[in-house]
GROMACS .gro file of C-alpha atoms in nm:
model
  395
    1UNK     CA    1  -7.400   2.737   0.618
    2UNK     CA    2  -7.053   2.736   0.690
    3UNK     CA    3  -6.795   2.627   0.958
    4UNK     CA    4  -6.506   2.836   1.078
    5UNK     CA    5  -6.247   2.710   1.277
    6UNK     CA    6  -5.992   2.924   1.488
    7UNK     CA    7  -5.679   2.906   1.726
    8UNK     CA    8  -5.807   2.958   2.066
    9UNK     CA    9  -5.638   3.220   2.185
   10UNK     CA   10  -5.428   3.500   1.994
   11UNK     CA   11  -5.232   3.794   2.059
   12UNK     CA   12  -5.156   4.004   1.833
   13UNK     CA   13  -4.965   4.351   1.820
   14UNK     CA   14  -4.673   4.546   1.908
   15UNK     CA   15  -4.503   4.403   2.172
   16UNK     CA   16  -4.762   4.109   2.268
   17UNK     CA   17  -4.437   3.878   2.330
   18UNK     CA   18  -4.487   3.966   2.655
   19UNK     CA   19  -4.782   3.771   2.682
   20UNK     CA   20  -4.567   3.396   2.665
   21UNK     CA   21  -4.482   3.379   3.013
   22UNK     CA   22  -4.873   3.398   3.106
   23UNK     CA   23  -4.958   3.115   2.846
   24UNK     CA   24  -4.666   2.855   2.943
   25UNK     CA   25  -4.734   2.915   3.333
   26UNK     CA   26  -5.123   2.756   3.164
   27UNK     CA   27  -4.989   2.468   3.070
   28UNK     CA   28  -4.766   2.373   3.399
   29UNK     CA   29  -4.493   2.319   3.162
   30UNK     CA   30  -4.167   2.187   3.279
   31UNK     CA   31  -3.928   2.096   2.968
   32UNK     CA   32  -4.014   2.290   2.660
   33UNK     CA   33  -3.889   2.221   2.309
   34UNK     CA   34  -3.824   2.534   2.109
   35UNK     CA   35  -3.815   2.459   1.740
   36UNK     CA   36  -3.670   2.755   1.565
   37UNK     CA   37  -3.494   2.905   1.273
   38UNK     CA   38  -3.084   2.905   1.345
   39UNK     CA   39  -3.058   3.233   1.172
   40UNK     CA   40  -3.263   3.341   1.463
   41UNK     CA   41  -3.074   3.213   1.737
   42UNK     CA   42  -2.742   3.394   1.575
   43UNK     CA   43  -2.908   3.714   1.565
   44UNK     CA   44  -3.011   3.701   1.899
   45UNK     CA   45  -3.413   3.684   1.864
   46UNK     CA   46  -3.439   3.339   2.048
   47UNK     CA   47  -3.346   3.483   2.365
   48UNK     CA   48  -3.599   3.675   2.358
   49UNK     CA   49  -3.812   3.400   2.468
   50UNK     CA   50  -3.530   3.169   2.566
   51UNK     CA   51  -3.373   3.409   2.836
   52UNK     CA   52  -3.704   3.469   2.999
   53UNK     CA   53  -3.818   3.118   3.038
   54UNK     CA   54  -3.519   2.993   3.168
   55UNK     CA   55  -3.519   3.264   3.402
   56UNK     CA   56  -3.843   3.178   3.540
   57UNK     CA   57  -3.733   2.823   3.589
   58UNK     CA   58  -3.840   2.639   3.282
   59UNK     CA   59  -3.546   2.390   3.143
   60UNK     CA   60  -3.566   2.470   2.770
   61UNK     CA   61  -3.428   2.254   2.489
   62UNK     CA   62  -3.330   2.440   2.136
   63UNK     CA   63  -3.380   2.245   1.801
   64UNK     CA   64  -3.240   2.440   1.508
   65UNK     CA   65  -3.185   2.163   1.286
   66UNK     CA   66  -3.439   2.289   1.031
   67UNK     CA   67  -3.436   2.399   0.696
   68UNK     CA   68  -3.665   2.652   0.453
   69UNK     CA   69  -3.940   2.438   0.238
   70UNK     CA   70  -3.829   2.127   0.489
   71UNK     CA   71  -3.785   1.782   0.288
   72UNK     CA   72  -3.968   1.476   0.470
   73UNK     CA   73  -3.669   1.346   0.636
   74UNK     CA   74  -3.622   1.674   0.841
   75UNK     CA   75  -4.002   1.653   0.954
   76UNK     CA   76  -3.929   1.278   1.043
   77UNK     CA   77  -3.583   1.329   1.238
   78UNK     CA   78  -3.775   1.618   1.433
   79UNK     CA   79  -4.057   1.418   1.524
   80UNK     CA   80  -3.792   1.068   1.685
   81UNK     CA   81  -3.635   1.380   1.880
   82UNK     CA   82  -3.935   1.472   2.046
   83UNK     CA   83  -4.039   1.135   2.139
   84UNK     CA   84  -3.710   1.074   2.265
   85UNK     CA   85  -3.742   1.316   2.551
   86UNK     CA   86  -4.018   1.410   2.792
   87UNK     CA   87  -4.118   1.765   2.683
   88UNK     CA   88  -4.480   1.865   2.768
   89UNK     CA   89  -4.493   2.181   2.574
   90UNK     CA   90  -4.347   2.267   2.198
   91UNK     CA   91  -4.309   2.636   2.105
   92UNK     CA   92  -4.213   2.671   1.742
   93UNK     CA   93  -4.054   3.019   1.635
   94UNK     CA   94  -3.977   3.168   1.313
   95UNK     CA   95  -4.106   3.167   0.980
   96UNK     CA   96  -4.336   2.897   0.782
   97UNK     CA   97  -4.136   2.589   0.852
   98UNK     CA   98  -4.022   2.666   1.212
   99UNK     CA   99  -4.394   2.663   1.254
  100UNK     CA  100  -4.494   2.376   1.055
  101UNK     CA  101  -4.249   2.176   1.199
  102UNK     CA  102  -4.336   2.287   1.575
  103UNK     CA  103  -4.682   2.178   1.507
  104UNK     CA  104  -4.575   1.790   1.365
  105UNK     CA  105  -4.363   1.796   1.643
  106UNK     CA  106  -4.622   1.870   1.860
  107UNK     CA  107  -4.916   1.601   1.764
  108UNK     CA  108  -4.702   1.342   1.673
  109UNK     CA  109  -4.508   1.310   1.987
  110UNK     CA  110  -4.778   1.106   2.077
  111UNK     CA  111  -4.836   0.873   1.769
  112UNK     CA  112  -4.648   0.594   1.630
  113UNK     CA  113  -4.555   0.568   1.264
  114UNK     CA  114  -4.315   0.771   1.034
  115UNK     CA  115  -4.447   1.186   0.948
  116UNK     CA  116  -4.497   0.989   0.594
  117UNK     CA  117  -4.799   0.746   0.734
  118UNK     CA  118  -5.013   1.102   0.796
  119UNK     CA  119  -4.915   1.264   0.489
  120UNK     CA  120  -5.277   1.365   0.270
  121UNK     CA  121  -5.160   1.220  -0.095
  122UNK     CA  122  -5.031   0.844   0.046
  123UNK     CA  123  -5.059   0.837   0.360
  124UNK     CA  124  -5.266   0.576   0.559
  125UNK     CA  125  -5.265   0.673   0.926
  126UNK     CA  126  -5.517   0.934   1.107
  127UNK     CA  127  -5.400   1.192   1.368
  128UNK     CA  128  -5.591   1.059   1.737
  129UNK     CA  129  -5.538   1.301   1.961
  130UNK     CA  130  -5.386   1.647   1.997
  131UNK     CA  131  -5.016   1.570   2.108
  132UNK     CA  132  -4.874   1.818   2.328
  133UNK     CA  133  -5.002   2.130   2.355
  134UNK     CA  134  -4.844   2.417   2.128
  135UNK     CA  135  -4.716   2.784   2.123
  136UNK     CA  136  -4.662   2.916   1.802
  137UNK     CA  137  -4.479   3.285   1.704
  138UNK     CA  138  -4.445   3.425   1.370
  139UNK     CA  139  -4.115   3.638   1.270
  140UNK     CA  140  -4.240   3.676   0.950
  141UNK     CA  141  -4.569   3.812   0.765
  142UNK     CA  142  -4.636   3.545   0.517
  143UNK     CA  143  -4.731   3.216   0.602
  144UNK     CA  144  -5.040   3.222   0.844
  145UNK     CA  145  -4.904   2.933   0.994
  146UNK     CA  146  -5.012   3.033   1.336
  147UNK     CA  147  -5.357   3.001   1.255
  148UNK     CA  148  -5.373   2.705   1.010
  149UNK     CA  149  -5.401   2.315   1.050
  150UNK     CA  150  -5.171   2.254   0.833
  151UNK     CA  151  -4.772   2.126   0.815
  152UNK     CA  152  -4.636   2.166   0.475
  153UNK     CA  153  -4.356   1.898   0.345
  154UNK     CA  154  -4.104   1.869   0.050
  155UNK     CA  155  -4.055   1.565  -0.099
  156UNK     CA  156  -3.844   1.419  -0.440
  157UNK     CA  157  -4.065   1.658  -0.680
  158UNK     CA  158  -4.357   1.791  -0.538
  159UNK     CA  159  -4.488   1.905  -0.178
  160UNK     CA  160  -4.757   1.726   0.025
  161UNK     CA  161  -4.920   1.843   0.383
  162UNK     CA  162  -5.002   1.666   0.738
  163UNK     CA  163  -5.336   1.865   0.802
  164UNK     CA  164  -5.597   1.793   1.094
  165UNK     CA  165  -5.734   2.043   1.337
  166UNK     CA  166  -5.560   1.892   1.591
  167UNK     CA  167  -5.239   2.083   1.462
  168UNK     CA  168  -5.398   2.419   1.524
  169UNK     CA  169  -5.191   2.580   1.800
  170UNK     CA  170  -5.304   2.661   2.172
  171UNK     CA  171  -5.174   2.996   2.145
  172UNK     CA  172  -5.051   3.203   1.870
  173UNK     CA  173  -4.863   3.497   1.908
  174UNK     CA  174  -4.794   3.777   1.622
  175UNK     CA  175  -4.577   4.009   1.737
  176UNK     CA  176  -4.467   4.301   1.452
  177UNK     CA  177  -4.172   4.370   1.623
  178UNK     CA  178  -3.997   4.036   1.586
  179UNK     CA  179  -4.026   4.082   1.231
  180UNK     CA  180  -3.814   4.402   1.204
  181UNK     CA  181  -3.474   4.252   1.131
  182UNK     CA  182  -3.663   4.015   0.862
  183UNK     CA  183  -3.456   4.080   0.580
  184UNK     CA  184  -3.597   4.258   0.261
  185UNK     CA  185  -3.584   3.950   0.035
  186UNK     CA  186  -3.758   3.775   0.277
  187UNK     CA  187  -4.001   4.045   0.350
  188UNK     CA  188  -4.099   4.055   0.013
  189UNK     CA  189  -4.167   3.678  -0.038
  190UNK     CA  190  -4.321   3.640   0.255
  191UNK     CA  191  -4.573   3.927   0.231
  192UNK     CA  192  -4.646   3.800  -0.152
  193UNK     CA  193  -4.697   3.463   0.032
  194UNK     CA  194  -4.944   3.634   0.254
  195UNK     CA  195  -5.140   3.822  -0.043
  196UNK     CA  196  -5.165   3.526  -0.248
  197UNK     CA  197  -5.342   3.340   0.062
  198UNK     CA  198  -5.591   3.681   0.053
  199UNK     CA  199  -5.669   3.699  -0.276
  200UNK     CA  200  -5.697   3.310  -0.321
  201UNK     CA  201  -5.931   3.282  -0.037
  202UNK     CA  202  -6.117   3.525  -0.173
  203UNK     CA  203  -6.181   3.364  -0.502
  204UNK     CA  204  -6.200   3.071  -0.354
  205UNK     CA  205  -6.545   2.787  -0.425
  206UNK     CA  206  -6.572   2.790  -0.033
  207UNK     CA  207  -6.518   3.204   0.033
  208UNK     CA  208  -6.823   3.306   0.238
  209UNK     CA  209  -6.934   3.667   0.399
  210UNK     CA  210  -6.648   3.604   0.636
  211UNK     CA  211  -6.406   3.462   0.502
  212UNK     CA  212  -6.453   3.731   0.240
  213UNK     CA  213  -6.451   4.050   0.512
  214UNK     CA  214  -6.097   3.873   0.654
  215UNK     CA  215  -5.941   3.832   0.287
  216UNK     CA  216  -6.052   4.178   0.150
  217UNK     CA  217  -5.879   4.352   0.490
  218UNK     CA  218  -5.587   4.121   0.477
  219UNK     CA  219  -5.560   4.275   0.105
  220UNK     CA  220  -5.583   4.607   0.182
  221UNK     CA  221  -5.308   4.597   0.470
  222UNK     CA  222  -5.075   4.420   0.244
  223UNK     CA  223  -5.098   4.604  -0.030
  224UNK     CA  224  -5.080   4.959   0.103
  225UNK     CA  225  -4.770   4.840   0.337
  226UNK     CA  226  -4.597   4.607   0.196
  227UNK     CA  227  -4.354   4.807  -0.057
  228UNK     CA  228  -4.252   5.036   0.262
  229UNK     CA  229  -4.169   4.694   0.450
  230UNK     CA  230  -3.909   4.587   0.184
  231UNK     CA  231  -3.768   4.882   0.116
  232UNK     CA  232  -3.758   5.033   0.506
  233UNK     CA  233  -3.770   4.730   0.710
  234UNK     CA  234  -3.765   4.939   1.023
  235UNK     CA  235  -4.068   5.111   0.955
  236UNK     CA  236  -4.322   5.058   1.255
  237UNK     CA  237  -4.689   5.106   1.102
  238UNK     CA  238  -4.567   4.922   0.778
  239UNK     CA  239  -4.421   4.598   1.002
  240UNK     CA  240  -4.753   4.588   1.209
  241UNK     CA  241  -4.984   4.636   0.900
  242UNK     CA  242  -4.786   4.352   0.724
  243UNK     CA  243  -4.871   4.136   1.072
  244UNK     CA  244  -5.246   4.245   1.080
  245UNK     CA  245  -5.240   4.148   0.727
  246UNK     CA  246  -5.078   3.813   0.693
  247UNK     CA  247  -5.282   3.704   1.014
  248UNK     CA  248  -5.624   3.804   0.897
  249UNK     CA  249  -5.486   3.637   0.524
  250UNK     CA  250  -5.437   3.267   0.707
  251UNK     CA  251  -5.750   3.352   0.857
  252UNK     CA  252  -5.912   3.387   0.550
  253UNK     CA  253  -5.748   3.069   0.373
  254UNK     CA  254  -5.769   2.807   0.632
  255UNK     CA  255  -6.164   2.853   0.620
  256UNK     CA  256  -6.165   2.916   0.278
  257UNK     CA  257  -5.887   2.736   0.142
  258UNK     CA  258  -5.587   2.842  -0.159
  259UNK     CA  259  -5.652   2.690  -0.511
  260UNK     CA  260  -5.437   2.696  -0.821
  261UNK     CA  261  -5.152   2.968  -0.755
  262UNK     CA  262  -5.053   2.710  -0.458
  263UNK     CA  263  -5.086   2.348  -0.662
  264UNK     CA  264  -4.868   2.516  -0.908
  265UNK     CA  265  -4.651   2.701  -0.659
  266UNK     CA  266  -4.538   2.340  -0.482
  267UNK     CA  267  -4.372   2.143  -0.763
  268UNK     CA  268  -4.166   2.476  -0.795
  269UNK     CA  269  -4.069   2.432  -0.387
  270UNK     CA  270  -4.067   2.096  -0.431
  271UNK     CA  271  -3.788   2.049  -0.735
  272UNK     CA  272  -3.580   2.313  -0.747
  273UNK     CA  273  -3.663   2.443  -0.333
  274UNK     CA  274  -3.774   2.799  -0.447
  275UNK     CA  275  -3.903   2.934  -0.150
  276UNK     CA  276  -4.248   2.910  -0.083
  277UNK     CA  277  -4.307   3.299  -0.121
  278UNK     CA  278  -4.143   3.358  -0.424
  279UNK     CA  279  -4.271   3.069  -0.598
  280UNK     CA  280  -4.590   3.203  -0.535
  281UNK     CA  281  -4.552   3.502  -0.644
  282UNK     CA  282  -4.424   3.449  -0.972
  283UNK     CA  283  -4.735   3.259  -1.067
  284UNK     CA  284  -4.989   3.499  -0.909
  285UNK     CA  285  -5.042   3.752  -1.219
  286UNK     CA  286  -5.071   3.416  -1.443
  287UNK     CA  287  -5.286   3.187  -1.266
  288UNK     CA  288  -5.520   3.487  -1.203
  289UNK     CA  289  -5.511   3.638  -1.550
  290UNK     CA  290  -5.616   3.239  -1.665
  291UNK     CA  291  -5.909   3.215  -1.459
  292UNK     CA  292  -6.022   3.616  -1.466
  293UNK     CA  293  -6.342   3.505  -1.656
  294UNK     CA  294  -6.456   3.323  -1.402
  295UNK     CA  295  -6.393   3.579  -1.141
  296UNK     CA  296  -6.420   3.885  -1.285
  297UNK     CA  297  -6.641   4.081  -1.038
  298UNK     CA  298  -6.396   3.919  -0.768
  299UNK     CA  299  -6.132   4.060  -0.880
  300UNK     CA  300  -6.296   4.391  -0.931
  301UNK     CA  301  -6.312   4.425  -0.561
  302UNK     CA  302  -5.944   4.318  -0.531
  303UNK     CA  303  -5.872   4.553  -0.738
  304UNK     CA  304  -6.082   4.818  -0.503
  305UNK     CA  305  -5.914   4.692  -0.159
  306UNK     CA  306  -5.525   4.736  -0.346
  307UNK     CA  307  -5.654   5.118  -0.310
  308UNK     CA  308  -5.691   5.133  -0.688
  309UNK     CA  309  -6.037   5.271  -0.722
  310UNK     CA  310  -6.226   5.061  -1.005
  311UNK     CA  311  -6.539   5.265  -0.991
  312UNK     CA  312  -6.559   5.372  -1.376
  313UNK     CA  313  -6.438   5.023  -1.536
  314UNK     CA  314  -6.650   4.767  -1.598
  315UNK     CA  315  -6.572   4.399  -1.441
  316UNK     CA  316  -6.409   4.300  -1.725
  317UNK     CA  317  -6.153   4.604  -1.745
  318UNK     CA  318  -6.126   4.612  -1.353
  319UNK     CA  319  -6.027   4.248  -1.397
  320UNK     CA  320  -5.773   4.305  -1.621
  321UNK     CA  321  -5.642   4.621  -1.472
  322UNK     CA  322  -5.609   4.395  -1.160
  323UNK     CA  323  -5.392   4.131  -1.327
  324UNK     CA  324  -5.139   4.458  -1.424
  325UNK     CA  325  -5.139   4.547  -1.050
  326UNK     CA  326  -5.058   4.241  -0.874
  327UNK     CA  327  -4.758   4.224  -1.175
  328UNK     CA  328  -4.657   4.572  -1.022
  329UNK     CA  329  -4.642   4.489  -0.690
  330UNK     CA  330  -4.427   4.228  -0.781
  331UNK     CA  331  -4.200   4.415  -0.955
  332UNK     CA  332  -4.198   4.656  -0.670
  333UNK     CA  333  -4.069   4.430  -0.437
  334UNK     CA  334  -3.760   4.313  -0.659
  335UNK     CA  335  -3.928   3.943  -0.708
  336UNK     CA  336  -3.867   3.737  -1.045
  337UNK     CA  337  -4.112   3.830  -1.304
  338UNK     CA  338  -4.122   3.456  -1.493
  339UNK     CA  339  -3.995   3.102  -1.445
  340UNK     CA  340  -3.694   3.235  -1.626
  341UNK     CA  341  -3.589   3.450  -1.338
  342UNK     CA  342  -3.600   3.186  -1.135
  343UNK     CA  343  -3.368   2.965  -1.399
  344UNK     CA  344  -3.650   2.693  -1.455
  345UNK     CA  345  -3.534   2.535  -1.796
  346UNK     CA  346  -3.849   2.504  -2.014
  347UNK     CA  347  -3.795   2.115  -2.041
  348UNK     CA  348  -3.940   2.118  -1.664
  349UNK     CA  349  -4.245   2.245  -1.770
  350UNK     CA  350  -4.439   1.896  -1.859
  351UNK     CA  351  -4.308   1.724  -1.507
  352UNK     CA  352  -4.404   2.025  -1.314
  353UNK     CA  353  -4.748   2.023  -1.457
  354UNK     CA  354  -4.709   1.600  -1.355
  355UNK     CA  355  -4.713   1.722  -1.045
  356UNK     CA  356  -4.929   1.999  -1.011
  357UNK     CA  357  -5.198   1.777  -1.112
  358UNK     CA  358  -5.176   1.601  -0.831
  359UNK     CA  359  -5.259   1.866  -0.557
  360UNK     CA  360  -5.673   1.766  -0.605
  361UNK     CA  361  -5.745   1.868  -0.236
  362UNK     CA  362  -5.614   2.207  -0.311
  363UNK     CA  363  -5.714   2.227  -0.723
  364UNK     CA  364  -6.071   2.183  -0.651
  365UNK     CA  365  -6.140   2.516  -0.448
  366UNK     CA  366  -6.037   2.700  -0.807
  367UNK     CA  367  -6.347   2.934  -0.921
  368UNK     CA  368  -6.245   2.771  -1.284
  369UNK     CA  369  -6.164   2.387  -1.321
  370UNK     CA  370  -5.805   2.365  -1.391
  371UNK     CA  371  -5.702   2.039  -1.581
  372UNK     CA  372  -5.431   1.897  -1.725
  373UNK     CA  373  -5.413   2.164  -2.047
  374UNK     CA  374  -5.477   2.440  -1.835
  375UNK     CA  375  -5.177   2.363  -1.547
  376UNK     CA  376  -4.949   2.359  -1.830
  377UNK     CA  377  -5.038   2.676  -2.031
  378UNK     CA  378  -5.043   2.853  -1.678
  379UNK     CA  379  -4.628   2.737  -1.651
  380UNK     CA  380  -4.594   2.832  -2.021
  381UNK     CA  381  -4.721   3.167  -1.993
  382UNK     CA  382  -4.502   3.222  -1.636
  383UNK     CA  383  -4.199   3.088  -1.867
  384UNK     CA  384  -4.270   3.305  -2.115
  385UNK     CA  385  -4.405   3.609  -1.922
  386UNK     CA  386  -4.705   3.660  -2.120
  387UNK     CA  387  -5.029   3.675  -1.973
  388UNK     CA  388  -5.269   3.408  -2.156
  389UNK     CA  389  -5.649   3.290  -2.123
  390UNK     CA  390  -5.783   2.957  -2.160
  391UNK     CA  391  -5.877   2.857  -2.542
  392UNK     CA  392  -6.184   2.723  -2.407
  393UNK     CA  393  -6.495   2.924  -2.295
  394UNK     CA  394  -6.491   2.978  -1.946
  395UNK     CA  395  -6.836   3.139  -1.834
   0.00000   0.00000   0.00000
């Protein structure tokens, strides 16, 4: 038996903005925080929910002072802001850490202690209630924020997360449109962001009949739109199946949870502040071609939902020829092929695995056990671009 958790209510499709006014009015808000991206208030998108509050008599207060994979301090200087005034409703707007940030925000309005006290690897404190209530809107297809219960932090070397259900939000809106000015870098890392959470969930220790039905969709959409969406950002059907996509995908990994691409993927955030998406990415093929064994018929039906029929291989081959599409994809979408591309010096190797080894909550939903050994030949093989297996027997 399993249990599946869910945002309450969710719109989703083109042009479902329009839906915000009906949601706030809810809550009887009077003075609501936006948290949002300042590249999105200089191109204009913020109004787009600003204008119409304000019009409608809500005083609205805009807090820009954010920053991609946000470091601790920015979580913490957020969080004495919101205390300091008397907002009764946060919406957070924008990408991954607008969102996460929105949500801390949000719950811990209504705590004491620093953002560190909650933190899973040291901190100390519980989350007791559910702050103030929350509206939360994607402009990009990547993170599944929206959906998730968890707030994602950088610190010195690493990355750690505030999670609890009570940072779900109270309404999450994914709206293609606002992503069609989402530049094609950003497209890209964000959508491989979005793919990894599919195909992680779906290998995932805790993947069940749902779980499995959300991943293998969220697959399918991202694969078979997600090239058109870097390459012609304006494209309609591409920008909404890249929305359906990355929605279903958190879905699918907040019941199911991420595994190994992730621990690796947040030392790289976490030292040298590669984005989230990207960092992913470039470990994908590797972490996936070291565990294949122990997920081979998996990733036969990965294989299958990337369109790439798999009918005439046997697991083993399907597996492999798997691996060579997700490096594809990649390649597709103009993303860094190895830690090289990305101007990690091979001394960082052994301190990145340090840390790596650390993310236990997230390690354990791997199909294979990953230790100590296996985190670092994963890095070596991304340094090196190779694709290697495990010197130990795996099935």
């Amino acid at each position: 038996m399993s249990k599946l958790t869910f945002t309450p209510t969710n719109y989703i499709g083109w042009g479902s903005l329009q839906h915000l006014l009906v949601e706030v009015k809810k809550f009887e808000a009077k003075n609501i925080l936006i948290v949002t991206d300042p590249l999105l208030k200089e191109l204009g998108i913020v109004e787009h929910i600003n204008k119409p509050l304000q019009e409608n008599g809500y005083r609205t207060t805009l807090y820009t002072d954010i920053a991609p994979e946000p470091p601790l301090v920015i979580g913490e200087q957020l969080v004495d802001y919101t205390r300091k005034h008397q907002f009764d409703l946060v919406i957070g707007l924008g990408g991954g850490s607008a969102l996460d940030l929105a949500k801390l925000a949000a719950v811990l309005a209504t705590h004491d202690g620093k953002v560190a006290d909650y933190l899973n690897l040291t901190g100390t404190k519980t989350l007791e209630n559910k702050g103030l209530p929350k509206i939360l809107i994607p402009t990009t297809s990547g993170t599944g924020s929206e959906v998730t219960n968890i707030s994602v932090l950088s610190l010195k070397t690493t990355k750690d997360v505030v999670t609890h259900d009570y940072l779900l939000a109270d309404v999450a809106i994914v709206d293609p449109e606002l992503t069609i000015s989402l530049p094609s870098k950003v497209t890209a890392a964000t959508g491989v962001d979005a793919l990894t959470h599919a195909i992680e969930a779906y290998v995932s220790i805790n993947a069940n009949e749902v779980t499995d039905g959300l991943a293998l969709q969220a697959i399918k959409l991202i694969s078979s739109s997600i090239r058109t969406a870097v390459h012609d950002g304006k494209n309609k059907q591409a920008r909404s199946d890249m929305s359906y996509g990355s929605y279903l995908a958190g879905l699918a990994f907040f019941n199911a949870g991420v595994a190994g691409v992730h621990a690796l993927a947040y030392p790289l955030g976490g030292q040298y502040h590669i984005a989230h998406g990207d960092s992913n990415a470039v470990l994908l093929p590797y972490v996936m071609g070291y565990i294949r064994q122990s997920c081979e018929k998996r990733m036969k039906d990965i294989l299958d939902a990337m369109g790439l029929s798999s009918s005439y291989l046997s697991q083993e081959d399907a597996s492999f020829k798997c691996v060579v599409a997700l490096q594809q994809l990649i390649k597709d979408v103009n993303i860094p092929s190895t830690l090289k591309g990305f101007a990690i010096p091979e001394l960082a190797l052994e301190q990145l695995t340090d840390d790596a080894t650390k993310q236990t909550r997230i390690l354990a939903r791997s199909p294979m056990p990953l230790n100590r050994e296996d985190i670092l030949a994963i890095y070596r093989a991304a340094f090196d671009g190779e694709i290697r297996e495990p010197k130990r027997q795996t099935m």
